[in-house]
Coordinates of C-alpha atoms in Angstrom, one line a residue:
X1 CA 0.0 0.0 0.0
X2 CA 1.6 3.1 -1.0
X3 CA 2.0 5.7 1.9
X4 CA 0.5 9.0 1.6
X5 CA 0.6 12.5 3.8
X6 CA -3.0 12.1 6.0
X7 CA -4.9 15.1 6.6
X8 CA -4.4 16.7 10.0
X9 CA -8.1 15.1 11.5
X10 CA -7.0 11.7 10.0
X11 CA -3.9 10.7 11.5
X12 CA -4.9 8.6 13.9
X13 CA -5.4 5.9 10.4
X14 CA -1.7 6.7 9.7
X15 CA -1.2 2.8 9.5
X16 CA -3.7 2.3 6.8
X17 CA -4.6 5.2 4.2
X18 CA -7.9 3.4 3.1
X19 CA -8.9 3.2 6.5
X20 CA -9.1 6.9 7.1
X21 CA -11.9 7.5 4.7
X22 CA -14.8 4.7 5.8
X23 CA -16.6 7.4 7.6
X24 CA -19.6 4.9 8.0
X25 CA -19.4 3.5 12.2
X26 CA -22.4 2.0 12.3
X27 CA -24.2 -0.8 11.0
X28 CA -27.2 0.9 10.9
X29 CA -25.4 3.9 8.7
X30 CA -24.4 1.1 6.3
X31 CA -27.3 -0.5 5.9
X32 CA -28.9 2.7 4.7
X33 CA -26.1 3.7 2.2
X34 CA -26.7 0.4 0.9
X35 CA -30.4 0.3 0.3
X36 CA -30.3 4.1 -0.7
X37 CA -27.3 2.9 -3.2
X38 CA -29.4 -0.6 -4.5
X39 CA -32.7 1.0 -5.2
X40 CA -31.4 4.6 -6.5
X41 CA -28.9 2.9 -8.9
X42 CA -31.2 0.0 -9.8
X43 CA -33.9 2.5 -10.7
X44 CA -31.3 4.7 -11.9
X45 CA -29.8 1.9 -14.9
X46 CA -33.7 0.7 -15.8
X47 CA -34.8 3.9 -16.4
X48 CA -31.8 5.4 -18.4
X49 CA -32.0 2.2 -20.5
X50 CA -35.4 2.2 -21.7
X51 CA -34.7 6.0 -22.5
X52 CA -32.0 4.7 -24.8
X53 CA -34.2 2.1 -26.0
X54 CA -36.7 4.5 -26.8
X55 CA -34.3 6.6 -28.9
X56 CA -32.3 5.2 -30.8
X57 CA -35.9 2.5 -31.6
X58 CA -37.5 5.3 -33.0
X59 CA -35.9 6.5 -36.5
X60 CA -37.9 9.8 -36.0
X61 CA -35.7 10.4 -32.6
X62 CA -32.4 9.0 -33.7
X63 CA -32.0 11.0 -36.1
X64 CA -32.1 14.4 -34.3
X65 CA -28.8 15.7 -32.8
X66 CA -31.2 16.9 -29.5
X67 CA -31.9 13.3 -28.7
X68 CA -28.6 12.3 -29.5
X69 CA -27.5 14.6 -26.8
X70 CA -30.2 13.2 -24.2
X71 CA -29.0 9.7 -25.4
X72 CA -25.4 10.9 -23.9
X73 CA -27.1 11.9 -20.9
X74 CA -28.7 8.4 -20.4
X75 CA -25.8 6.3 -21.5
X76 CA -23.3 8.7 -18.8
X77 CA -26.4 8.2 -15.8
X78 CA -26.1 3.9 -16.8
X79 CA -22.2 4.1 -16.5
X80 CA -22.2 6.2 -13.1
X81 CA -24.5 4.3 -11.7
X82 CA -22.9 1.4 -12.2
X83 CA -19.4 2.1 -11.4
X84 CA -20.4 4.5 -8.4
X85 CA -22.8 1.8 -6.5
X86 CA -20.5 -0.7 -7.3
X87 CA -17.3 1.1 -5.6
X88 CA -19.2 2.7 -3.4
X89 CA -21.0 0.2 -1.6
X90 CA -17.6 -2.2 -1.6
X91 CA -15.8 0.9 0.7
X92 CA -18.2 2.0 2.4
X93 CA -20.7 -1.1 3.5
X94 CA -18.1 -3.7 3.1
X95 CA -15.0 -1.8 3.6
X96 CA -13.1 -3.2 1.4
X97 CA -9.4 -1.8 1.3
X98 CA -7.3 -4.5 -0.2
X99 CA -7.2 -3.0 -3.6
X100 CA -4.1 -0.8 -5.0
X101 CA -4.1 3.0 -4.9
X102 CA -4.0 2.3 -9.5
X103 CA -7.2 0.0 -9.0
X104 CA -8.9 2.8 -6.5
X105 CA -7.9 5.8 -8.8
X106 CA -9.4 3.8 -11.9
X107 CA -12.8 3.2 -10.3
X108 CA -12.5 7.1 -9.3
X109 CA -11.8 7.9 -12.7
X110 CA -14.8 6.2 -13.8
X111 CA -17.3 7.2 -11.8
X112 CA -15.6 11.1 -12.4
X113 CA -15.9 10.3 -16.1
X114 CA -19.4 9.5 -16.4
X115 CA -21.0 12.2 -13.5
X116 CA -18.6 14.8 -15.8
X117 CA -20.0 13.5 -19.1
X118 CA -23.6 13.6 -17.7
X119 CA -22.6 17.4 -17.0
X120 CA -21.3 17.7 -20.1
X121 CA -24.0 15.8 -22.2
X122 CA -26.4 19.0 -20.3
X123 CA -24.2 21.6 -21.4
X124 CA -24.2 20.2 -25.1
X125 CA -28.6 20.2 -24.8
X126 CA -28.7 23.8 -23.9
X127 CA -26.1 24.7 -26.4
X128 CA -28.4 23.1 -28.7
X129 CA -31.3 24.5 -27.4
X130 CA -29.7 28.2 -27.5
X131 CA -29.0 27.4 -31.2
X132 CA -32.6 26.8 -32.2
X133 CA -34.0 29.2 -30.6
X134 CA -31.3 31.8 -31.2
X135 CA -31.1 31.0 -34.8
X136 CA -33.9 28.9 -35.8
X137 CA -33.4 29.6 -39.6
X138 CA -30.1 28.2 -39.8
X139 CA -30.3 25.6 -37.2
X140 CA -30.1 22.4 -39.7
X141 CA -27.2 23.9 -41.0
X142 CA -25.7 24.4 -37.8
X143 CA -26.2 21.4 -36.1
X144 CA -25.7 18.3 -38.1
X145 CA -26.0 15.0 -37.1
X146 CA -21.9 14.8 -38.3
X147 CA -21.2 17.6 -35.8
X148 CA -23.2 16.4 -33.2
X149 CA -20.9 12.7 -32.7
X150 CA -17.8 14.9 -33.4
X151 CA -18.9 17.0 -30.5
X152 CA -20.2 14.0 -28.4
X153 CA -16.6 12.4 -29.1
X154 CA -14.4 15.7 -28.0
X155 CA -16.7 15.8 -25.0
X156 CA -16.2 12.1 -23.7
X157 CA -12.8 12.3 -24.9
X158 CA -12.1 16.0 -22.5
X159 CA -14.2 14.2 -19.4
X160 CA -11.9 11.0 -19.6
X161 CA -8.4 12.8 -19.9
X162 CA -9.3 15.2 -17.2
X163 CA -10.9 11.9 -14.5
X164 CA -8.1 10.2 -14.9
X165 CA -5.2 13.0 -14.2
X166 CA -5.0 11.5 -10.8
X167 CA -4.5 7.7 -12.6
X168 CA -1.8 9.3 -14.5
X169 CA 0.6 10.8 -11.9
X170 CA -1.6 14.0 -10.8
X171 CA -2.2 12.3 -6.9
X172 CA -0.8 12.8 -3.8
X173 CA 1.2 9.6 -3.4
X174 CA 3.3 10.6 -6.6
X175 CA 3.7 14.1 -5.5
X176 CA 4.2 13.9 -2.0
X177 CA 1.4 16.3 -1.3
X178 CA -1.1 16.8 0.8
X179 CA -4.3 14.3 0.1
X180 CA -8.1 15.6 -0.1
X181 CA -9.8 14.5 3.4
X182 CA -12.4 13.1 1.5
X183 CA -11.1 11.1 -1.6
X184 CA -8.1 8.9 -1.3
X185 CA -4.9 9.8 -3.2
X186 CA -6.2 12.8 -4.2
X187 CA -4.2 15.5 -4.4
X188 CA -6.2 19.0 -3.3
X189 CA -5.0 21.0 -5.6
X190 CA -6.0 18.5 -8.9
X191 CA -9.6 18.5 -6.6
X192 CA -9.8 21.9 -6.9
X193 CA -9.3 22.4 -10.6
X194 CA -11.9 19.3 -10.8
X195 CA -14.3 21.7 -9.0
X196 CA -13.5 24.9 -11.0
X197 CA -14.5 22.6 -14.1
X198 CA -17.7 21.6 -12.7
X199 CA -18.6 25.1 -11.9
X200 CA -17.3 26.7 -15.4
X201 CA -19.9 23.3 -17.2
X202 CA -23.0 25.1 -14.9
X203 CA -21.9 28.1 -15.6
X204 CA -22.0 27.6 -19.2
X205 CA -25.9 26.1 -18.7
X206 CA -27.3 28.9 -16.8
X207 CA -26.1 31.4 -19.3
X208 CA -27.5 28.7 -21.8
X209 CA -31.0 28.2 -20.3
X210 CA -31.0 32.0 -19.4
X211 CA -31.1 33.3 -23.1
X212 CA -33.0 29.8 -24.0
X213 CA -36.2 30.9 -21.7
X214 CA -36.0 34.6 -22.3
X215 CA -36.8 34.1 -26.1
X216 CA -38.7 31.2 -25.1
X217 CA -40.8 33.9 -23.0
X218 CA -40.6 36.1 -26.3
X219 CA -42.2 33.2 -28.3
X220 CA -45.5 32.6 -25.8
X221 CA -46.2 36.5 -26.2
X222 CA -46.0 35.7 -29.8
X223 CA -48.2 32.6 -30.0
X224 CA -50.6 35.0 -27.5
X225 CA -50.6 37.4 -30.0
X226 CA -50.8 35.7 -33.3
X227 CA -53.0 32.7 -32.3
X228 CA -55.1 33.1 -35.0
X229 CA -52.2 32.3 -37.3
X230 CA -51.3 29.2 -36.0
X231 CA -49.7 26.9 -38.2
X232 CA -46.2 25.2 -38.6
X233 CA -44.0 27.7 -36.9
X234 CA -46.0 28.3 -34.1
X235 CA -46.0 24.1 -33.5
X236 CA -42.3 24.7 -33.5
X237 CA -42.5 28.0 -31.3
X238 CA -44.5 25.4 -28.7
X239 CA -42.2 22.3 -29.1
X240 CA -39.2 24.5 -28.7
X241 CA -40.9 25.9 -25.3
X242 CA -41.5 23.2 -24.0
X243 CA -38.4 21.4 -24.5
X244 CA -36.9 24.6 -22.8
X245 CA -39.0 24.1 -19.6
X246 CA -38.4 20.6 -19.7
X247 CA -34.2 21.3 -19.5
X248 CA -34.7 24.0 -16.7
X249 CA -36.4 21.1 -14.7
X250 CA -33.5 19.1 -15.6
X251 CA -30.7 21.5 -14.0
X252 CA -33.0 22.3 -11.3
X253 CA -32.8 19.2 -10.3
X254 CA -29.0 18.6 -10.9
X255 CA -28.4 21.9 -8.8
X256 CA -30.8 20.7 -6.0
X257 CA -28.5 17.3 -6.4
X258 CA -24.9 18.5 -6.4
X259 CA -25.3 21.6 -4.5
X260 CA -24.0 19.7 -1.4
X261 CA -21.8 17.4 -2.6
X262 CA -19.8 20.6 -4.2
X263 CA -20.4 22.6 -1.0
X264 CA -18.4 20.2 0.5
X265 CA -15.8 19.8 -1.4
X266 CA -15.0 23.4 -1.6
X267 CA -15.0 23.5 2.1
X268 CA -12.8 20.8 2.6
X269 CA -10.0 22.3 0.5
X270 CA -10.4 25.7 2.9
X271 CA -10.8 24.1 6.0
X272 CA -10.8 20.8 7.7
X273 CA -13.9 18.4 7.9
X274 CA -15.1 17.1 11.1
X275 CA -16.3 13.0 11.2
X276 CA -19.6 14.3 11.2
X277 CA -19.4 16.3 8.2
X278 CA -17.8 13.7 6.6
X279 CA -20.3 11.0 6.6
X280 CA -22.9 13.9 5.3
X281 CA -20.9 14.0 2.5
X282 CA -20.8 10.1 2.3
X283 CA -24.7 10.4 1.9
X284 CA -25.1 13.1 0.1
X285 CA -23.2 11.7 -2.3
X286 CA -26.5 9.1 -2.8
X287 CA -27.8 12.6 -4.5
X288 CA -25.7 12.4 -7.4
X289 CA -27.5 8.8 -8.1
X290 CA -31.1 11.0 -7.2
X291 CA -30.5 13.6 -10.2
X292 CA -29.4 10.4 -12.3
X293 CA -32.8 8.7 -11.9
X294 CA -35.0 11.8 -11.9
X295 CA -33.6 12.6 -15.9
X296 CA -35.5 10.2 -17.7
X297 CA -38.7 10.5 -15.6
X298 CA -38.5 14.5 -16.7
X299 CA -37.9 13.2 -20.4
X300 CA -40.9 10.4 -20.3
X301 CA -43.3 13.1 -19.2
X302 CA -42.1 16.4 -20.6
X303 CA -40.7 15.1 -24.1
X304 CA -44.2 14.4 -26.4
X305 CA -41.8 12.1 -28.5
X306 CA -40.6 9.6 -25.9
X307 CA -43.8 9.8 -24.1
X308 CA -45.6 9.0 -27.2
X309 CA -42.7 6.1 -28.3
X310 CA -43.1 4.6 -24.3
X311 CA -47.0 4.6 -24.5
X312 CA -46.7 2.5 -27.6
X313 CA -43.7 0.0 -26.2
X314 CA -46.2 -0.7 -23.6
X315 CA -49.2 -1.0 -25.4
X316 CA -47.2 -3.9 -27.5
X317 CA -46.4 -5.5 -24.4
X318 CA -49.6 -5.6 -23.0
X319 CA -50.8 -6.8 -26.9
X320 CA -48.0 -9.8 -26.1
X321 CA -49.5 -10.6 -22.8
X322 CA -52.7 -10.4 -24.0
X323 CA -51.9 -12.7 -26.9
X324 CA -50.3 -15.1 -24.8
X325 CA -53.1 -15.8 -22.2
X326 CA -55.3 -16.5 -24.8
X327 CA -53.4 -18.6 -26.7
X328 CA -53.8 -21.8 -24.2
X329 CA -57.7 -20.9 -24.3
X330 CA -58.0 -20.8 -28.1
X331 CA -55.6 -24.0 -28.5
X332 CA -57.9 -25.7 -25.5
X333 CA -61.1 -24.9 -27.6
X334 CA -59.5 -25.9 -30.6
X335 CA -58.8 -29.6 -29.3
X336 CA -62.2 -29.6 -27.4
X337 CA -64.0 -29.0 -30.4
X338 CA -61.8 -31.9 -33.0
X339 CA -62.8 -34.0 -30.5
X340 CA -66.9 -33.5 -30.9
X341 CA -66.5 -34.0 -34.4

């Protein structure tokens, strides 16, 4: 196990780094982190996929660079969820610690990589919101289905290279720095510029959503105004509208989500973290799997496309069901009635 410097509040774990950072004392505190991880991340995957499933089924979505965005979104949530429950629950519940400070900073680097590309994957939706709003008339033009992968590509490519700096060299144990008191082998200062990325991506999507729902607010006193002409671009006027309410709702949510979890984080680069505030962040970290699951419900009611693809996956399920219970019944018949003759 490599040695590392231990934060002030942590020496006591000097023997074993790992040690220092299962916050969770009690059974009872594990046992919730657990359950909170299991149905959060279960949810979490199930939903995502059938909001993949539901785009890329439908040509008519596919196709569209907004939906391939959204599709990012999902296929970033599946991959958190995954990675984060799966490492979280192992350190945390079952304290696992035998691993290698390269097999701890890969899992890190995953779970970084997806939560940033989910970030990312926002920041792209609002960029292409603000683009079809903005500049509705050259919008095709602008946003291609080519340019969308490219940008889809730099963006997964960026999240990757930055997650796994620490992987690379950028920790503590390489340095001989100071490690973060809440994320082992670490080093603060690569924590910091991880946060200062974060807040640039939200930065980006307020300004984003800001000019999005001012002309969006320009284009309901339109439609008020004009209602008698309703035709073709006023049906785009509403479908742009609402997919603008329907992305605020979105970052709402991710703000109400990560608000903590970077609260924290800032804090414990400026001060030191007491045990207590440590195992909040331990559970607020469950947020992050929250926002994750709360997407594609948003989507599945606020998006008339998906709604109207899910409503017809499950009527063709319930047409299967239906089919098959009264298959036996018809077959029964069938033989009941060769026999009478």
């Amino acid at each position: 196990m490599d040695t590392c410097r231990i934060p002030a509040n942590t020496s006591k774990c000097s023997g074993n780094t790992m040690e220092c950072f299962m916050v969770l004392s009690t059974q009872a505190q594990k046992i919730s982190i657990g359950i909170l991880c299991g149905l959060f991340g279960t949810m979490c995957v199930f939903e995502n996929s059938l909001v993949l499933y539901l785009i890329f089924s439908s040509p008519g979505t596919r196709k569209k660079p907004s939906y391939l965005f959204i599709g990012s979104l999902a296929l970033a949530d599946i991959l958190a969820s995954i990675i984060f429950v799966c490492s979280f629950v192992n350190f945390h519940v079952f304290n696992e610690a035998g691993f290698s400070k390269e097999v701890f900073l890969l899992q890190l680097g995953g779970v970084n990589t997806s939560f940033s590309a989910s970030l990312s994957s926002l920041l792209l939706t609002a960029l292409d919101r603000y683009i079809s709003i903005s500049r509705p008339s050259e919008y095709k033009l602008l946003m291609t289905r080519k340019r969308a992968w490219t940008a889809l590509a730099v963006l997964w490519v960026t999240c990757a290279t930055i997650a796994y700096l620490p992987l690379l060299g950028w920790n503590c144990c390489v340095l001989d720095s100071t490690c973060s008191e809440l994320f082992p082998f670490v080093d603060d200062n690569y924590l910091s510029g991880w946060i200062c990325f974060v807040v640039v991506l939200l930065g980006c999507i307020i300004y984003a959503y800001a000019h999005v729902l001012w002309r969006a607010r320009q284009h309901v006193a339109y439609m008020e105004k004009h209602q008698a002409q309703a035709g073709k671009q006023n049906t785009r006027m509403r479908m742009d509208v609402m997919l603008a309410k329907t992305l605020v709702m979105v970052l709402a949510v991710l703000m109400l989500c990560w608000s903590p979890v970077l609260g924290l984080m800032i804090y414990s680069i400026f001060g030191r973290l007491s045990d207590h505030l440590r195992k909040v962040f331990a559970f607020c970290s469950t947020l992050c799997l929250l926002n994750s699951m709360v997407n594609p419900i948003i989507y599945a009611l606020r998006s008339k496309e998906l709604f109207s693809s899910l409503r017809r996956v499950f009527s063709h399920f319930r047409r299967q069901l239906k089919a098959a219970e009264e298959s036996p019944e018809a077959e029964s018949t069938h033989k009941s009635s060769v026999i009478e003759t």
